[in-house]
Amino acid sequence: MSKDPEKVQSSEFEQKLQQSKQLKQEENSRVIPVIEEKLNIGVREIEKGKVTVSKEIHEEVVTVDEPFVSEEVDIQRVAKNISIDKAPEVRHEGDTMIIPVIKEEVIIQKRLVLVEELHITKKRIEEHHPQEVTLRKEEVKIDRK
């Protein structure tokens, strides 16, 4: 497919060049053509697609059953009324701490009397109090068009 040179559109630069050559021949004088090409650049936006973003909130009721821990102290007073030579130390027997309680009595002679012992035992109590709690969760959907 060959193009006919006459039918091919010439650029603006080529057209000005031809006009200046014609002026030169008509006037029989010296004409120096001064020609400049210019470039026009433009930008246009083209839509390639669309994106839709949506968000949904879901609610869910959840039962939470966490134990609540508390401690109770059980104190028993054990009467002894025993004469002793020196004050006994605090001691432990298993989970029980034994604290001796002493007093001094004045008689002709002074002596220690173990009046009583405190037996202290700690108990761990665990209770459950189920509660309903509402939890929310967001879900994001993106649809490309």
GROMACS .gro file of N, CA, C and O in nm, residues 19-141:
model
  492
   19GLN      N    1   0.594   2.798   0.132
   19GLN     CA    2   0.548   2.936   0.112
   19GLN      C    3   0.668   3.030   0.102
   19GLN      O    4   0.670   3.122   0.019
   20SER      N    5   0.769   3.013   0.185
   20SER     CA    6   0.886   3.101   0.180
   20SER      C    7   0.962   3.083   0.049
   20SER      O    8   1.018   3.178  -0.006
   21LYS      N    9   0.966   2.964  -0.007
   21LYS     CA   10   1.033   2.941  -0.136
   21LYS      C   11   0.958   3.012  -0.248
   21LYS      O   12   1.018   3.069  -0.339
   22GLN      N   13   0.826   3.010  -0.239
   22GLN     CA   14   0.745   3.077  -0.341
   22GLN      C   15   0.765   3.228  -0.333
   22GLN      O   16   0.775   3.296  -0.436
   23LEU      N   17   0.774   3.285  -0.214
   23LEU     CA   18   0.797   3.428  -0.199
   23LEU      C   19   0.932   3.467  -0.258
   23LEU      O   20   0.947   3.572  -0.321
   24LYS      N   21   1.030   3.385  -0.241
   24LYS     CA   22   1.164   3.411  -0.291
   24LYS      C   23   1.161   3.420  -0.442
   24LYS      O   24   1.223   3.507  -0.503
   25GLN      N   25   1.092   3.333  -0.507
   25GLN     CA   26   1.086   3.331  -0.653
   25GLN      C   27   1.006   3.448  -0.705
   25GLN      O   28   1.037   3.504  -0.809
   26GLU      N   29   0.904   3.492  -0.634
   26GLU     CA   30   0.819   3.600  -0.680
   26GLU      C   31   0.887   3.735  -0.667
   26GLU      O   32   0.871   3.822  -0.753
   27GLU      N   33   0.960   3.759  -0.567
   27GLU     CA   34   1.015   3.892  -0.540
   27GLU      C   35   1.153   3.911  -0.600
   27GLU      O   36   1.204   4.023  -0.609
   28ASN      N   37   1.216   3.810  -0.647
   28ASN     CA   38   1.353   3.815  -0.700
   28ASN      C   39   1.446   3.888  -0.604
   28ASN      O   40   1.527   3.971  -0.640
   29SER      N   41   1.425   3.867  -0.485
   29SER     CA   42   1.513   3.924  -0.384
   29SER      C   43   1.555   3.815  -0.289
   29SER      O   44   1.504   3.704  -0.294
   30ARG      N   45   1.642   3.849  -0.204
   30ARG     CA   46   1.690   3.748  -0.111
   30ARG      C   47   1.594   3.738   0.008
   30ARG      O   48   1.571   3.835   0.077
   31VAL      N   49   1.545   3.622   0.024
   31VAL     CA   50   1.457   3.596   0.137
   31VAL      C   51   1.517   3.480   0.214
   31VAL      O   52   1.546   3.374   0.158
   32ILE      N   53   1.533   3.504   0.341
   32ILE     CA   54   1.585   3.398   0.427
   32ILE      C   55   1.469   3.354   0.515
   32ILE      O   56   1.422   3.430   0.599
   33PRO      N   57   1.422   3.237   0.492
   33PRO     CA   58   1.310   3.191   0.574
   33PRO      C   59   1.356   3.158   0.717
   33PRO      O   60   1.461   3.099   0.737
   34VAL      N   61   1.280   3.202   0.814
   34VAL     CA   62   1.304   3.169   0.954
   34VAL      C   63   1.183   3.089   1.000
   34VAL      O   64   1.072   3.142   1.005
   35ILE      N   65   1.205   2.967   1.025
   35ILE     CA   66   1.095   2.877   1.055
   35ILE      C   67   1.123   2.810   1.189
   35ILE      O   68   1.237   2.780   1.223
   36GLU      N   69   1.015   2.789   1.265
   36GLU     CA   70   1.028   2.725   1.397
   36GLU      C   71   0.913   2.626   1.412
   36GLU      O   72   0.799   2.655   1.378
   37GLU      N   73   0.945   2.510   1.463
   37GLU     CA   74   0.840   2.413   1.493
   37GLU      C   75   0.807   2.422   1.641
   37GLU      O   76   0.895   2.445   1.724
   38LYS      N   77   0.681   2.405   1.674
   38LYS     CA   78   0.637   2.406   1.813
   38LYS      C   79   0.564   2.276   1.841
   38LYS      O   80   0.501   2.219   1.753
   39LEU      N   81   0.569   2.238   1.962
   39LEU     CA   82   0.508   2.112   2.004
   39LEU      C   83   0.402   2.141   2.109
   39LEU      O   84   0.428   2.209   2.208
   40ASN      N   85   0.282   2.094   2.088
   40ASN     CA   86   0.175   2.106   2.186
   40ASN      C   87   0.154   1.970   2.252
   40ASN      O   88   0.132   1.870   2.185
   41ILE      N   89   0.162   1.969   2.385
   41ILE     CA   90   0.146   1.844   2.460
   41ILE      C   91   0.026   1.860   2.551
   41ILE      O   92   0.012   1.962   2.619
   42GLY      N   93  -0.059   1.762   2.553
   42GLY     CA   94  -0.176   1.765   2.639
   42GLY      C   95  -0.192   1.633   2.713
   42GLY      O   96  -0.138   1.531   2.672
   43VAL      N   97  -0.263   1.638   2.821
   43VAL     CA   98  -0.289   1.519   2.901
   43VAL      C   99  -0.439   1.509   2.919
   43VAL      O  100  -0.506   1.607   2.945
   44ARG      N  101  -0.490   1.390   2.907
   44ARG     CA  102  -0.631   1.369   2.933
   44ARG      C  103  -0.646   1.249   3.025
   44ARG      O  104  -0.564   1.157   3.023
   45GLU      N  105  -0.749   1.252   3.106
   45GLU     CA  106  -0.774   1.144   3.202
   45GLU      C  107  -0.861   1.037   3.138
   45GLU      O  108  -0.958   1.070   3.069
   46ILE      N  109  -0.824   0.912   3.161
   46ILE     CA  110  -0.902   0.800   3.110
   46ILE      C  111  -0.940   0.715   3.230
   46ILE      O  112  -0.854   0.675   3.309
   47GLU      N  113  -1.067   0.689   3.245
   47GLU     CA  114  -1.114   0.608   3.357
   47GLU      C  115  -1.092   0.461   3.323
   47GLU      O  116  -1.142   0.410   3.225
   48LYS      N  117  -1.012   0.394   3.406
   48LYS     CA  118  -0.981   0.253   3.383
   48LYS      C  119  -1.077   0.160   3.456
   48LYS      O  120  -1.092   0.046   3.419
   49GLY      N  121  -1.136   0.207   3.562
   49GLY     CA  122  -1.228   0.124   3.638
   49GLY      C  123  -1.271   0.195   3.764
   49GLY      O  124  -1.228   0.306   3.793
   50LYS      N  125  -1.356   0.132   3.840
   50LYS     CA  126  -1.406   0.189   3.965
   50LYS      C  127  -1.386   0.088   4.077
   50LYS      O  128  -1.388  -0.032   4.053
   51VAL      N  129  -1.370   0.140   4.198
   51VAL     CA  130  -1.357   0.055   4.315
   51VAL      C  131  -1.460   0.102   4.417
   51VAL      O  132  -1.472   0.220   4.445
   52THR      N  133  -1.536   0.010   4.470
   52THR     CA  134  -1.634   0.040   4.574
   52THR      C  135  -1.587  -0.027   4.703
   52THR      O  136  -1.558  -0.146   4.704
   53VAL      N  137  -1.577   0.051   4.810
   53VAL     CA  138  -1.535  -0.003   4.940
   53VAL      C  139  -1.654   0.009   5.034
   53VAL      O  140  -1.713   0.115   5.049
   54SER      N  141  -1.690  -0.101   5.096
   54SER     CA  142  -1.800  -0.100   5.192
   54SER      C  143  -1.756  -0.170   5.319
   54SER      O  144  -1.665  -0.251   5.317
   55LYS      N  145  -1.825  -0.139   5.429
   55LYS     CA  146  -1.788  -0.197   5.558
   55LYS      C  147  -1.915  -0.243   5.627
   55LYS      O  148  -2.013  -0.171   5.632
   56GLU      N  149  -1.910  -0.364   5.678
   56GLU     CA  150  -2.023  -0.419   5.752
   56GLU      C  151  -1.980  -0.443   5.896
   56GLU      O  152  -1.867  -0.480   5.922
   57ILE      N  153  -2.071  -0.420   5.989
   57ILE     CA  154  -2.043  -0.445   6.131
   57ILE      C  155  -2.129  -0.563   6.175
   57ILE      O  156  -2.251  -0.561   6.161
   58HIS      N  157  -2.064  -0.666   6.225
   58HIS     CA  158  -2.134  -0.784   6.273
   58HIS      C  159  -2.127  -0.783   6.426
   58HIS      O  160  -2.024  -0.754   6.484
   59GLU      N  161  -2.236  -0.815   6.491
   59GLU     CA  162  -2.239  -0.825   6.636
   59GLU      C  163  -2.260  -0.970   6.676
   59GLU      O  164  -2.338  -1.041   6.613
   60GLU      N  165  -2.191  -1.011   6.779
   60GLU     CA  166  -2.200  -1.148   6.826
   60GLU      C  167  -2.207  -1.146   6.978
   60GLU      O  168  -2.129  -1.077   7.043
   61VAL      N  169  -2.302  -1.217   7.035
   61VAL     CA  170  -2.315  -1.224   7.180
   61VAL      C  171  -2.236  -1.346   7.226
   61VAL      O  172  -2.256  -1.457   7.180
   62VAL      N  173  -2.141  -1.322   7.316
   62VAL     CA  174  -2.051  -1.426   7.364
   62VAL      C  175  -2.068  -1.437   7.516
   62VAL      O  176  -2.076  -1.336   7.585
   63THR      N  177  -2.076  -1.558   7.567
   63THR     CA  178  -2.083  -1.580   7.710
   63THR      C  179  -1.941  -1.598   7.763
   63THR      O  180  -1.868  -1.683   7.715
   64VAL      N  181  -1.904  -1.515   7.860
   64VAL     CA  182  -1.771  -1.520   7.919
   64VAL      C  183  -1.785  -1.580   8.058
   64VAL      O  184  -1.865  -1.534   8.138
   65ASP      N  185  -1.710  -1.686   8.085
   65ASP     CA  186  -1.718  -1.753   8.215
   65ASP      C  187  -1.577  -1.757   8.274
   65ASP      O  188  -1.504  -1.853   8.256
   66GLU      N  189  -1.538  -1.652   8.338
   66GLU     CA  190  -1.407  -1.644   8.402
   66GLU      C  191  -1.426  -1.662   8.553
   66GLU      O  192  -1.517  -1.605   8.611
   67PRO      N  193  -1.340  -1.740   8.616
   67PRO     CA  194  -1.354  -1.760   8.761
   67PRO      C  195  -1.305  -1.637   8.838
   67PRO      O  196  -1.210  -1.571   8.798
   68PHE      N  197  -1.376  -1.603   8.944
   68PHE     CA  198  -1.335  -1.500   9.037
   68PHE      C  199  -1.275  -1.572   9.158
   68PHE      O  200  -1.339  -1.658   9.217
   69VAL      N  201  -1.153  -1.541   9.193
   69VAL     CA  202  -1.083  -1.610   9.300
   69VAL      C  203  -1.077  -1.518   9.422
   69VAL      O  204  -1.044  -1.401   9.411
   70SER      N  205  -1.113  -1.573   9.537
   70SER     CA  206  -1.098  -1.500   9.663
   70SER      C  207  -1.042  -1.597   9.767
   70SER      O  208  -1.045  -1.718   9.747
   71GLU      N  209  -0.992  -1.544   9.873
   71GLU     CA  210  -0.937  -1.629   9.979
   71GLU      C  211  -1.005  -1.595  10.111
   71GLU      O  212  -1.036  -1.479  10.137
   72GLU      N  213  -1.029  -1.697  10.187
   72GLU     CA  214  -1.086  -1.680  10.320
   72GLU      C  215  -0.986  -1.734  10.422
   72GLU      O  216  -0.912  -1.828  10.394
   73VAL      N  217  -0.985  -1.677  10.539
   73VAL     CA  218  -0.895  -1.721  10.645
   73VAL      C  219  -0.980  -1.779  10.758
   73VAL      O  220  -1.075  -1.716  10.804
   74ASP      N  221  -0.946  -1.900  10.797
   74ASP     CA  222  -1.015  -1.967  10.906
   74ASP      C  223  -0.922  -1.967  11.028
   74ASP      O  224  -0.809  -2.016  11.019
   75ILE      N  225  -0.965  -1.906  11.137
   75ILE     CA  226  -0.882  -1.898  11.257
   75ILE      C  227  -0.947  -1.982  11.367
   75ILE      O  228  -1.064  -1.962  11.399
   76GLN      N  229  -0.870  -2.075  11.421
   76GLN     CA  230  -0.918  -2.157  11.533
   76GLN      C  231  -0.830  -2.127  11.655
   76GLN      O  232  -0.709  -2.122  11.644
   77ARG      N  233  -0.892  -2.107  11.765
   77ARG     CA  234  -0.818  -2.084  11.889
   77ARG      C  235  -0.810  -2.217  11.963
   77ARG      O  236  -0.911  -2.275  11.997
   78VAL      N  237  -0.688  -2.262  11.986
   78VAL     CA  238  -0.667  -2.389  12.054
   78VAL      C  239  -0.606  -2.359  12.193
   78VAL      O  240  -0.493  -2.311  12.202
   79ALA      N  241  -0.681  -2.385  12.298
   79ALA     CA  242  -0.634  -2.356  12.435
   79ALA      C  243  -0.527  -2.458  12.473
   79ALA      O  244  -0.540  -2.577  12.448
   80LYS      N  245  -0.416  -2.408  12.537
   80LYS     CA  246  -0.306  -2.496  12.576
   80LYS      C  247  -0.279  -2.492  12.727
   80LYS      O  248  -0.268  -2.595  12.790
   81ASN      N  249  -0.261  -2.376  12.786
   81ASN     CA  250  -0.230  -2.359  12.930
   81ASN      C  251  -0.118  -2.453  12.975
   81ASN      O  252  -0.132  -2.530  13.069
   82ILE      N  253  -0.005  -2.447  12.908
   82ILE     CA  254   0.111  -2.530  12.940
   82ILE      C  255   0.225  -2.437  12.983
   82ILE      O  256   0.249  -2.335  12.921
   83SER      N  257   0.297  -2.473  13.086
   83SER     CA  258   0.415  -2.397  13.128
   83SER      C  259   0.529  -2.432  13.034
   83SER      O  260   0.553  -2.550  13.005
   84ILE      N  261   0.600  -2.329  12.989
   84ILE     CA  262   0.712  -2.352  12.897
   84ILE      C  263   0.833  -2.274  12.946
   84ILE      O  264   0.821  -2.179  13.025
   85ASP      N  265   0.951  -2.311  12.898
   85ASP     CA  266   1.075  -2.246  12.940
   85ASP      C  267   1.110  -2.126  12.851
   85ASP      O  268   1.167  -2.029  12.898
   86LYS      N  269   1.076  -2.134  12.722
   86LYS     CA  270   1.105  -2.022  12.632
   86LYS      C  271   0.992  -2.010  12.529
   86LYS      O  272   0.917  -2.106  12.507
   87ALA      N  273   0.983  -1.892  12.466
   87ALA     CA  274   0.873  -1.866  12.370
   87ALA      C  275   0.895  -1.950  12.244
   87ALA      O  276   1.003  -1.948  12.185
   88PRO      N  277   0.792  -2.027  12.203
   88PRO     CA  278   0.806  -2.106  12.081
   88PRO      C  279   0.801  -2.016  11.956
   88PRO      O  280   0.744  -1.907  11.957
   89GLU      N  281   0.861  -2.063  11.847
   89GLU     CA  282   0.862  -1.991  11.719
   89GLU      C  283   0.732  -2.016  11.643
   89GLU      O  284   0.663  -2.116  11.667
   90VAL      N  285   0.701  -1.925  11.552
   90VAL     CA  286   0.588  -1.947  11.459
   90VAL      C  287   0.627  -2.064  11.371
   90VAL      O  288   0.740  -2.073  11.322
   91ARG      N  289   0.534  -2.156  11.345
   91ARG     CA  290   0.565  -2.273  11.264
   91ARG      C  291   0.452  -2.302  11.166
   91ARG      O  292   0.343  -2.246  11.178
   92HIS      N  293   0.480  -2.387  11.070
   92HIS     CA  294   0.382  -2.426  10.968
   92HIS      C  295   0.364  -2.577  10.972
   92HIS      O  296   0.460  -2.651  10.982
   93GLU      N  297   0.239  -2.616  10.965
   93GLU     CA  298   0.205  -2.759  10.953
   93GLU      C  299   0.113  -2.771  10.832
   93GLU      O  300  -0.006  -2.740  10.842
   94GLY      N  301   0.168  -2.811  10.718
   94GLY     CA  302   0.088  -2.817  10.595
   94GLY      C  303   0.050  -2.676  10.551
   94GLY      O  304   0.135  -2.588  10.540
   95ASP      N  305  -0.080  -2.653  10.529
   95ASP     CA  306  -0.130  -2.521  10.490
   95ASP      C  307  -0.160  -2.433  10.611
   95ASP      O  308  -0.206  -2.321  10.596
   96THR      N  309  -0.135  -2.482  10.730
   96THR     CA  310  -0.172  -2.410  10.852
   96THR      C  311  -0.049  -2.346  10.915
   96THR      O  312   0.053  -2.411  10.934
   97MET      N  313  -0.062  -2.216  10.948
   97MET     CA  314   0.043  -2.144  11.018
   97MET      C  315   0.001  -2.139  11.166
   97MET      O  316  -0.111  -2.100  11.198
   98ILE      N  317   0.091  -2.176  11.255
   98ILE     CA  318   0.062  -2.180  11.398
   98ILE      C  319   0.142  -2.070  11.466
   98ILE      O  320   0.265  -2.067  11.460
   99ILE      N  321   0.069  -1.976  11.529
   99ILE     CA  322   0.131  -1.864  11.598
   99ILE      C  323   0.107  -1.883  11.748
   99ILE      O  324  -0.008  -1.880  11.793
  100PRO      N  325   0.211  -1.902  11.825
  100PRO     CA  326   0.192  -1.919  11.970
  100PRO      C  327   0.160  -1.785  12.037
  100PRO      O  328   0.217  -1.682  12.003
  101VAL      N  329   0.068  -1.789  12.134
  101VAL     CA  330   0.032  -1.671  12.213
  101VAL      C  331   0.074  -1.704  12.357
  101VAL      O  332   0.029  -1.803  12.415
  102ILE      N  333   0.160  -1.618  12.411
  102ILE     CA  334   0.212  -1.646  12.546
  102ILE      C  335   0.179  -1.531  12.640
  102ILE      O  336   0.147  -1.420  12.594
  103LYS      N  337   0.188  -1.559  12.768
  103LYS     CA  338   0.175  -1.454  12.868
  103LYS      C  339   0.271  -1.487  12.981
  103LYS      O  340   0.314  -1.600  12.998
  104GLU      N  341   0.303  -1.386  13.053
  104GLU     CA  342   0.389  -1.406  13.169
  104GLU      C  343   0.301  -1.400  13.294
  104GLU      O  344   0.211  -1.316  13.303
  105GLU      N  345   0.329  -1.489  13.388
  105GLU     CA  346   0.258  -1.488  13.517
  105GLU      C  347   0.362  -1.464  13.627
  105GLU      O  348   0.471  -1.518  13.622
  106VAL      N  349   0.322  -1.384  13.719
  106VAL     CA  350   0.412  -1.361  13.832
  106VAL      C  351   0.367  -1.452  13.946
  106VAL      O  352   0.255  -1.445  13.994
  107ILE      N  353   0.451  -1.537  13.981
  107ILE     CA  354   0.431  -1.626  14.096
  107ILE      C  355   0.559  -1.608  14.178
  107ILE      O  356   0.633  -1.513  14.156
  108ILE      N  357   0.584  -1.690  14.264
  108ILE     CA  358   0.710  -1.678  14.337
  108ILE      C  359   0.824  -1.683  14.235
  108ILE      O  360   0.923  -1.617  14.252
  109GLN      N  361   0.800  -1.752  14.138
  109GLN     CA  362   0.896  -1.752  14.028
  109GLN      C  363   0.824  -1.720  13.898
  109GLN      O  364   0.704  -1.739  13.885
  110LYS      N  365   0.897  -1.670  13.809
  110LYS     CA  366   0.841  -1.631  13.682
  110LYS      C  367   0.856  -1.747  13.584
  110LYS      O  368   0.962  -1.808  13.576
  111ARG      N  369   0.750  -1.779  13.510
  111ARG     CA  370   0.754  -1.886  13.412
  111ARG      C  371   0.666  -1.851  13.293
  111ARG      O  372   0.572  -1.772  13.305
  112LEU      N  373   0.692  -1.910  13.183
  112LEU     CA  374   0.613  -1.888  13.062
  112LEU      C  375   0.502  -1.991  13.056
  112LEU      O  376   0.524  -2.109  13.086
  113VAL      N  377   0.384  -1.945  13.021
  113VAL     CA  378   0.269  -2.035  13.008
  113VAL      C  379   0.216  -2.020  12.865
  113VAL      O  380   0.185  -1.909  12.821
  114LEU      N  381   0.208  -2.127  12.795
  114LEU     CA  382   0.148  -2.124  12.660
  114LEU      C  383  -0.001  -2.126  12.679
  114LEU      O  384  -0.059  -2.226  12.722
  115VAL      N  385  -0.065  -2.014  12.654
  115VAL     CA  386  -0.207  -1.999  12.678
  115VAL      C  387  -0.287  -2.063  12.565
  115VAL      O  388  -0.382  -2.138  12.589
  116GLU      N  389  -0.250  -2.029  12.443
  116GLU     CA  390  -0.324  -2.084  12.330
  116GLU      C  391  -0.238  -2.074  12.205
  116GLU      O  392  -0.136  -2.007  12.203
  117GLU      N  393  -0.281  -2.140  12.100
  117GLU     CA  394  -0.219  -2.128  11.969
  117GLU      C  395  -0.327  -2.087  11.870
  117GLU      O  396  -0.442  -2.128  11.882
  118LEU      N  397  -0.289  -2.006  11.776
  118LEU     CA  398  -0.380  -1.969  11.668
  118LEU      C  399  -0.344  -2.056  11.548
  118LEU      O  400  -0.231  -2.055  11.502
  119HIS      N  401  -0.438  -2.132  11.503
  119HIS     CA  402  -0.419  -2.215  11.383
  119HIS      C  403  -0.489  -2.143  11.268
  119HIS      O  404  -0.612  -2.132  11.267
  120ILE      N  405  -0.413  -2.092  11.171
  120ILE     CA  406  -0.467  -2.014  11.061
  120ILE      C  407  -0.452  -2.094  10.932
  120ILE      O  408  -0.342  -2.135  10.896
  121THR      N  409  -0.565  -2.118  10.866
  121THR     CA  410  -0.566  -2.193  10.740
  121THR      C  411  -0.628  -2.106  10.632
  121THR      O  412  -0.732  -2.045  10.653
  122LYS      N  413  -0.564  -2.102  10.518
  122LYS     CA  414  -0.615  -2.025  10.406
  122LYS      C  415  -0.689  -2.118  10.312
  122LYS      O  416  -0.642  -2.228  10.283
  123LYS      N  417  -0.807  -2.077  10.269
  123LYS     CA  418  -0.885  -2.156  10.174
  123LYS      C  419  -0.902  -2.075  10.046
  123LYS      O  420  -0.928  -1.956  10.052
  124ARG      N  421  -0.890  -2.141   9.934
  124ARG     CA  422  -0.908  -2.074   9.805
  124ARG      C  423  -1.048  -2.107   9.755
  124ARG      O  424  -1.085  -2.223   9.743
  125ILE      N  425  -1.126  -2.003   9.726
  125ILE     CA  426  -1.264  -2.021   9.680
  125ILE      C  427  -1.273  -1.966   9.538
  125ILE      O  428  -1.231  -1.854   9.511
  126GLU      N  429  -1.327  -2.046   9.450
  126GLU     CA  430  -1.341  -2.004   9.310
  126GLU      C  431  -1.489  -2.005   9.274
  126GLU      O  432  -1.558  -2.104   9.292
  127GLU      N  433  -1.537  -1.890   9.227
  127GLU     CA  434  -1.677  -1.877   9.189
  127GLU      C  435  -1.685  -1.838   9.042
  127GLU      O  436  -1.599  -1.767   8.992
  128HIS      N  437  -1.789  -1.884   8.976
  128HIS     CA  438  -1.810  -1.848   8.835
  128HIS      C  439  -1.934  -1.759   8.826
  128HIS      O  440  -2.038  -1.789   8.884
  129HIS      N  441  -1.918  -1.650   8.755
  129HIS     CA  442  -2.029  -1.558   8.730
  129HIS      C  443  -2.039  -1.535   8.580
  129HIS      O  444  -1.978  -1.441   8.528
  130PRO      N  445  -2.110  -1.622   8.506
  130PRO     CA  446  -2.120  -1.603   8.360
  130PRO      C  447  -2.190  -1.471   8.328
  130PRO      O  448  -2.287  -1.433   8.393
  131GLN      N  449  -2.136  -1.401   8.228
  131GLN     CA  450  -2.194  -1.275   8.183
  131GLN      C  451  -2.198  -1.275   8.031
  131GLN      O  452  -2.111  -1.334   7.967
  132GLU      N  453  -2.298  -1.210   7.975
  132GLU     CA  454  -2.306  -1.198   7.830
  132GLU      C  455  -2.245  -1.066   7.787
  132GLU      O  456  -2.276  -0.961   7.843
  133VAL      N  457  -2.154  -1.073   7.690
  133VAL     CA  458  -2.083  -0.956   7.642
  133VAL      C  459  -2.104  -0.947   7.492
  133VAL      O  460  -2.097  -1.047   7.422
  134THR      N  461  -2.133  -0.828   7.438
  134THR     CA  462  -2.152  -0.809   7.295
  134THR      C  463  -2.020  -0.766   7.232
  134THR      O  464  -1.960  -0.668   7.273
  135LEU      N  465  -1.974  -0.846   7.136
  135LEU     CA  466  -1.852  -0.816   7.064
  135LEU      C  467  -1.888  -0.771   6.924
  135LEU      O  468  -1.977  -0.828   6.861
  136ARG      N  469  -1.819  -0.670   6.870
  136ARG     CA  470  -1.846  -0.620   6.734
  136ARG      C  471  -1.726  -0.651   6.646
  136ARG      O  472  -1.612  -0.646   6.691
  137LYS      N  473  -1.753  -0.680   6.520
  137LYS     CA  474  -1.647  -0.712   6.426
  137LYS      C  475  -1.680  -0.644   6.294
  137LYS      O  476  -1.793  -0.653   6.246
  138GLU      N  477  -1.585  -0.572   6.236
  138GLU     CA  478  -1.607  -0.504   6.109
  138GLU      C  479  -1.549  -0.588   5.996
  138GLU      O  480  -1.442  -0.647   6.011
  139GLU      N  481  -1.619  -0.590   5.885
  139GLU     CA  482  -1.573  -0.663   5.768
  139GLU      C  483  -1.574  -0.567   5.650
  139GLU      O  484  -1.672  -0.498   5.627
  140VAL      N  485  -1.464  -0.558   5.577
  140VAL     CA  486  -1.452  -0.465   5.465
  140VAL      C  487  -1.457  -0.544   5.336
  140VAL      O  488  -1.388  -0.644   5.320
  141LYS      N  489  -1.542  -0.500   5.241
  141LYS     CA  490  -1.553  -0.564   5.110
  141LYS      C  491  -1.508  -0.463   5.006
  141LYS      O  492  -1.545  -0.346   5.011
   0.00000   0.00000   0.00000
